[in-house]
Coordinates of C-alpha atoms in Angstrom, one line a residue:
M1 CA -15.6 60.0 182.6
T2 CA -12.1 60.0 183.8
D3 CA -10.8 56.6 184.7
T4 CA -9.8 56.4 188.4
S5 CA -9.8 52.7 189.0
S6 CA -6.0 52.6 189.7
A7 CA -5.9 55.9 191.7
Q8 CA -4.7 55.9 195.3
Q9 CA -7.3 56.6 197.9
P10 CA -6.7 60.1 199.3
E11 CA -6.6 60.9 203.0
P12 CA -9.9 62.0 204.6
E13 CA -10.5 65.7 204.6
P14 CA -10.0 67.7 207.7
R15 CA -12.9 68.0 210.1
P16 CA -14.9 71.2 209.7
T17 CA -14.5 74.4 211.5
R18 CA -17.1 77.1 212.2
P19 CA -16.0 80.5 210.9
R20 CA -17.0 83.8 212.5
G21 CA -20.3 85.0 211.1
A22 CA -21.6 81.7 209.8
D23 CA -24.9 81.9 211.7
R24 CA -25.5 85.4 210.3
L25 CA -24.8 84.3 206.8
L26 CA -27.4 81.6 206.6
G27 CA -29.8 83.2 209.0
G28 CA -30.1 80.3 211.4
L29 CA -31.7 77.9 208.9
E30 CA -32.7 74.5 210.3
S31 CA -30.4 71.6 209.4
S32 CA -31.4 68.9 207.0
A33 CA -31.5 65.3 208.0
V34 CA -27.8 64.7 208.9
N35 CA -27.8 61.1 210.2
S36 CA -27.2 59.5 206.8
A37 CA -24.0 61.6 206.3
A38 CA -22.3 59.6 209.0
N39 CA -21.9 56.8 206.5
D40 CA -19.4 58.8 204.6
S41 CA -16.1 59.1 206.5
N42 CA -15.3 62.3 204.6
V43 CA -18.5 64.1 205.3
V44 CA -19.1 65.5 208.8
P45 CA -22.8 65.9 209.7
I46 CA -23.5 69.7 210.1
T47 CA -26.3 72.1 210.1
A48 CA -26.8 74.7 207.4
A49 CA -25.2 77.3 209.6
H50 CA -22.0 75.3 210.1
T51 CA -19.2 75.0 207.6
T52 CA -17.5 71.9 206.3
R53 CA -13.9 72.6 205.5
K54 CA -11.3 75.1 204.3
G55 CA -10.2 74.5 200.7
A56 CA -9.2 71.3 199.1
S57 CA -6.6 69.0 200.6
R58 CA -3.4 68.8 198.7
H59 CA -2.7 65.8 196.6
A60 CA -0.1 66.7 194.0
D61 CA -0.8 66.2 190.3
T62 CA 2.6 65.2 188.8
F63 CA 1.6 66.3 185.3
L64 CA 1.5 70.1 185.9
L65 CA 4.1 71.5 188.2
S66 CA 6.8 73.8 186.9
P67 CA 9.3 75.4 187.0
E68 CA 11.0 72.2 188.3
T69 CA 13.3 72.3 191.3
S70 CA 16.9 71.4 190.5
A71 CA 19.1 69.1 192.7
K72 CA 20.6 72.2 194.4
G73 CA 17.1 73.4 195.4
K74 CA 17.0 76.3 192.9
K75 CA 14.0 76.8 190.6
S76 CA 14.8 76.3 187.0
T77 CA 13.4 78.3 184.1
P78 CA 10.6 76.3 182.4
T79 CA 11.5 75.1 178.9
A80 CA 9.4 76.4 176.1
G81 CA 8.4 72.8 175.2
K82 CA 7.2 72.0 178.7
V83 CA 5.1 75.2 178.9
R84 CA 3.5 74.4 175.6
A85 CA 2.7 70.8 176.7
D86 CA 1.3 71.9 180.0
A87 CA -0.9 74.5 178.3
L88 CA -2.3 71.8 176.0
R89 CA -3.0 69.5 179.0
M90 CA -4.7 72.3 180.9
L91 CA -6.9 73.3 178.0
G92 CA -7.7 69.7 177.4
C93 CA -9.1 69.6 181.0
V94 CA -10.8 72.9 181.5
R95 CA -11.5 73.6 177.8
I96 CA -11.1 77.4 177.9
A97 CA -8.7 79.7 179.9
T98 CA -6.9 83.0 179.9
V99 CA -3.1 83.4 180.0
R100 CA -3.5 84.5 183.7
Q101 CA -5.3 81.2 184.6
M102 CA -2.8 79.1 182.7
A103 CA 0.2 80.8 184.4
Q104 CA -1.4 80.0 187.8
V105 CA -1.0 76.4 187.0
I106 CA 2.0 76.1 184.8
T107 CA 4.5 78.3 186.6
A108 CA 5.6 78.7 190.2
E109 CA 3.0 79.9 192.7
D110 CA 5.1 82.9 193.7
A111 CA 6.1 83.9 190.2
D112 CA 4.3 85.8 187.4
G113 CA 4.8 83.4 184.5
R114 CA 2.4 85.1 182.0
S115 CA 5.3 86.0 179.6
Y116 CA 6.2 82.3 179.3
V117 CA 2.6 81.4 178.6
R118 CA 2.1 84.1 176.1
R119 CA 5.1 82.9 174.1
A120 CA 3.9 79.3 174.3
M121 CA 0.4 80.2 173.2
K122 CA 1.7 82.2 170.2
K123 CA 3.7 79.2 169.1
L124 CA 0.7 76.8 169.6
A125 CA -1.4 79.1 167.5
E126 CA 1.2 79.1 164.8
L127 CA 1.1 75.3 164.9
G128 CA -2.7 75.3 164.6
L129 CA -3.1 73.6 168.0
A130 CA -4.8 76.5 169.9
E131 CA -6.8 79.6 169.1
T132 CA -8.7 82.5 170.5
N133 CA -12.3 83.3 169.7
G134 CA -13.2 86.0 172.2
K135 CA -12.0 87.9 175.3
A136 CA -12.7 88.1 179.0
G137 CA -12.3 91.9 179.5
R138 CA -9.1 92.7 177.7
H139 CA -7.7 89.2 177.9
P140 CA -8.0 86.7 175.0
I141 CA -9.7 83.4 175.8
W142 CA -7.8 80.4 174.6
N143 CA -9.1 77.0 173.6
L144 CA -7.7 74.0 171.7
T145 CA -8.4 73.4 168.1
P146 CA -9.4 69.9 166.9
A147 CA -5.8 69.4 165.9
G148 CA -4.8 70.3 169.5
Q149 CA -7.2 67.8 170.9
K150 CA -5.7 65.2 168.5
A151 CA -2.2 66.0 169.6
L152 CA -3.2 65.3 173.2
A153 CA -4.9 62.1 172.3
D154 CA -1.9 61.0 170.1
G155 CA 0.4 61.7 173.0
N156 CA -1.7 59.6 175.4
E157 CA -1.6 62.6 177.8
L158 CA -5.2 62.4 179.1
P159 CA -7.9 59.8 179.5
V160 CA -9.9 59.4 176.3
R161 CA -12.7 62.0 176.1
P162 CA -14.2 61.4 172.6
K163 CA -17.2 63.7 173.0
A164 CA -15.3 66.7 174.5
G165 CA -15.7 69.9 172.5
T166 CA -13.0 72.5 172.0
G167 CA -15.1 75.3 173.7
A168 CA -14.8 77.5 170.6
K169 CA -18.5 77.6 169.9
A170 CA -19.4 78.6 173.4
V171 CA -16.9 81.5 173.3
L172 CA -18.2 82.6 169.9
A173 CA -21.8 82.5 171.2
G174 CA -20.9 84.8 174.1
F175 CA -20.6 82.3 176.9
G176 CA -16.9 82.8 177.5
P177 CA -17.4 84.6 180.9
H178 CA -19.2 81.5 182.3
G179 CA -16.4 79.2 181.1
I180 CA -13.8 81.4 182.5
A181 CA -15.6 81.5 185.9
V182 CA -15.7 77.6 185.7
T183 CA -12.0 77.6 185.2
D184 CA -11.5 80.0 188.2
M185 CA -13.7 77.6 190.3
V186 CA -11.5 74.7 189.2
L187 CA -8.3 76.6 190.2
A188 CA -9.8 77.7 193.5
Y189 CA -10.6 74.1 194.4
G190 CA -7.0 73.1 194.3
G191 CA -6.9 72.8 190.5
R192 CA -3.1 73.3 190.5
D193 CA -2.6 70.0 192.4
H194 CA -5.0 67.6 190.6
L195 CA -5.9 69.5 187.4
T196 CA -5.9 66.4 185.1
G197 CA -8.7 64.9 187.1
W198 CA -11.2 67.5 185.9
Q199 CA -13.6 67.3 183.1
V200 CA -16.0 70.1 182.1
E201 CA -19.5 70.0 180.6
V202 CA -20.3 66.4 181.5
N203 CA -23.7 65.2 180.4
H204 CA -26.0 63.3 182.7
A205 CA -29.1 61.9 181.1
I206 CA -31.8 59.2 181.6
K207 CA -33.3 58.4 178.2
E208 CA -36.4 56.7 179.7
T209 CA -37.5 59.8 181.6
G210 CA -36.2 62.5 179.3
L211 CA -34.0 64.0 182.1
S212 CA -30.8 65.5 180.7
F213 CA -28.5 68.2 182.0
N214 CA -24.8 69.1 181.8
T215 CA -22.7 69.3 184.9
D216 CA -20.3 72.2 184.7
A217 CA -17.3 70.3 186.1
V218 CA -16.6 66.8 187.4
L219 CA -13.5 66.0 189.5
A220 CA -12.3 62.4 189.5
R221 CA -11.0 62.1 193.0
P222 CA -12.0 58.8 194.6
T223 CA -12.8 58.4 198.3
K224 CA -13.9 55.3 200.2
T225 CA -17.5 56.0 199.1
S226 CA -17.5 58.0 195.9
E227 CA -15.3 58.2 192.8
V228 CA -16.1 61.8 191.7
R229 CA -17.3 65.1 192.9
L230 CA -19.9 67.2 190.9
F231 CA -19.7 71.0 190.5
E232 CA -22.3 73.5 189.3
L233 CA -21.4 77.2 188.8
D234 CA -24.0 79.9 188.6
N235 CA -22.4 83.1 187.1
G236 CA -25.3 85.3 188.2
T237 CA -27.1 84.8 184.9
M238 CA -30.0 82.5 185.9
S239 CA -33.0 83.2 188.1
Q240 CA -33.2 81.9 191.6
A241 CA -36.0 79.5 190.6
R242 CA -34.0 78.0 187.7
L243 CA -30.9 77.5 189.9
A244 CA -33.0 75.6 192.5
R245 CA -34.5 73.5 189.7
E246 CA -31.1 72.6 188.4
V247 CA -30.1 71.4 191.9
W248 CA -33.3 69.4 192.3
D249 CA -32.5 67.7 188.9
Y250 CA -29.6 65.9 190.7
E251 CA -32.0 64.3 193.2
R252 CA -34.3 63.2 190.3
Y253 CA -31.2 61.7 188.6
A254 CA -30.1 60.0 191.8
G255 CA -33.7 58.7 192.5
H256 CA -34.2 56.9 189.2
R257 CA -33.9 53.1 189.5
V258 CA -33.6 50.3 186.9
W259 CA -34.4 46.6 187.0
E260 CA -31.7 43.9 187.1
G261 CA -31.5 41.8 184.0
A262 CA -31.5 42.8 180.3
R263 CA -35.3 42.6 179.9
G264 CA -36.2 44.1 183.3
T265 CA -38.3 41.1 184.3
I266 CA -36.3 39.5 187.1
G267 CA -34.4 40.4 190.2
T268 CA -34.5 43.7 192.1
T269 CA -34.0 47.3 191.1
F270 CA -30.8 49.3 191.4
P271 CA -30.1 53.1 191.2
F272 CA -29.5 54.1 187.6
W273 CA -26.4 56.1 188.4
Q274 CA -24.8 53.3 190.3
R275 CA -25.5 50.7 187.6
H276 CA -24.7 52.8 184.5
R277 CA -22.5 55.8 185.5
Y278 CA -20.6 55.6 188.8
A279 CA -20.3 51.9 189.4
R280 CA -17.5 52.2 191.9
S281 CA -19.4 54.6 194.2
K282 CA -21.3 53.5 197.3
T283 CA -23.0 56.9 197.7
F284 CA -24.3 59.4 195.1
P285 CA -21.5 61.9 194.4
R286 CA -21.6 65.1 196.4
L287 CA -22.8 68.2 194.5
H288 CA -20.8 71.4 195.0
V289 CA -22.7 74.6 194.0
V290 CA -20.5 77.7 193.5
L291 CA -22.1 81.2 193.1
A292 CA -20.3 83.9 191.1
G293 CA -20.9 86.9 188.9
K294 CA -22.4 89.4 191.4
A295 CA -21.3 91.6 194.3
E296 CA -20.4 89.5 197.3
H297 CA -23.3 90.6 199.4
L298 CA -25.7 89.6 196.6
L299 CA -24.0 86.2 196.4
D300 CA -24.6 85.7 200.1
S301 CA -28.3 86.5 199.6
R302 CA -28.4 83.9 196.8
L303 CA -26.7 81.4 199.0
K304 CA -29.3 81.8 201.7
A305 CA -32.2 81.7 199.2
L306 CA -30.8 78.5 197.7
A307 CA -30.6 76.8 201.1
V308 CA -34.3 77.6 201.6
D309 CA -35.3 76.4 198.1
V310 CA -33.6 73.0 198.3
K311 CA -34.5 72.3 202.0
G312 CA -35.2 68.6 202.4
I313 CA -33.3 67.5 199.3
A314 CA -32.0 63.9 199.5
V315 CA -28.6 64.3 197.9
A316 CA -25.5 65.8 199.4
V317 CA -25.2 69.5 198.5
W318 CA -22.4 71.9 199.5
V319 CA -22.5 75.6 198.5
N320 CA -20.0 78.4 198.5
T321 CA -19.4 81.7 196.7
L322 CA -16.4 82.0 194.3
P323 CA -14.8 84.8 196.3
R324 CA -15.0 82.8 199.5
L325 CA -13.7 79.7 197.7
Q326 CA -10.7 81.7 196.3
R327 CA -9.9 82.9 199.8
G328 CA -9.9 79.4 201.1
E329 CA -13.1 79.8 203.2
S330 CA -15.4 77.0 204.1
W331 CA -18.3 75.4 202.4
Y332 CA -21.9 75.2 203.7
E333 CA -23.8 72.0 203.7
I334 CA -27.5 72.5 202.6
G335 CA -28.4 68.9 201.6
V336 CA -27.6 65.5 202.9
D337 CA -27.4 62.2 201.0
D338 CA -30.4 60.0 202.0
P339 CA -31.0 57.0 199.7
D340 CA -33.9 55.7 201.8
R341 CA -35.8 59.0 201.4
R342 CA -35.0 59.1 197.7
R343 CA -36.4 55.6 197.3
A344 CA -39.6 56.6 199.0
R345 CA -40.0 59.7 196.8
Y346 CA -39.5 58.0 193.5
P347 CA -41.6 54.9 192.6
E348 CA -40.2 51.6 191.4
P349 CA -40.0 51.4 187.6
A350 CA -42.5 49.1 185.9
G351 CA -41.1 45.8 184.8
R352 CA -41.3 44.8 181.1

């Protein structure tokens, strides 16, 4: 995972607001147990019919901001080298992206910088550092080559990610639309400001139980209680039952405990995730579920159904649709972190 040990603690997120129509959207569902959420200063206890916040708070990522502003306050034209370097960094984080998505990050917010990015990607392709293996509609999907990944590693531009793939196989297999939707989700969640804190397709596994799943995206953004945030995107391709099962997998992962001591014969038990994965976190990372790939009224129906399917889950779960997220609208909380309830549900592991 991305190393965040030296990162500065961000300011708490703004308190939630309640948008018009929230009660209608979730149909007056009962709230989950909210008392445990009070332990996290960045989570406001709410019911399923309330919203949590609007958009991500801004904490600038100094790696990817261009064109730069000159001393006289005028925006300068980005150099070709800088655009190429920023494109490599972005693809190293999100794995696959279109020119449109890269231009959203690399060039000024109020400018159309796609021409800069197209020239940069043509040059990177000539150098053997980037390639296309498919399209999203009419737009080529770009990914790094192994040589491009090595260039990033040699330049010490990103935290070491030895198991990260290039994304080429996923695009060739026809999964490009899902990856592009994940990149849209990253950008909608303030990706321009802290893009280099993201990592995609992060495996979470417990060998002893056989549980294994990939999280679509993980954002390394520490708070007082947790070092990362977890993101799952459903692009409208899975059944409602499978979507719910994937969300419940996070509770199963959070509920597994391990014994203290190498042989598991002494001491007390600890949560597996806290001992072996997120050792600097006090609470299990919040799961954000983003729904995409369908008409907006159908996404709202899936949101309501998911809230019912995961009612009573003992991990923090926030849900939104991609169109709402892109408009800066608020999240809905459908699950609350409750370590005591998790411990009651999952038995202590047997000592050796």
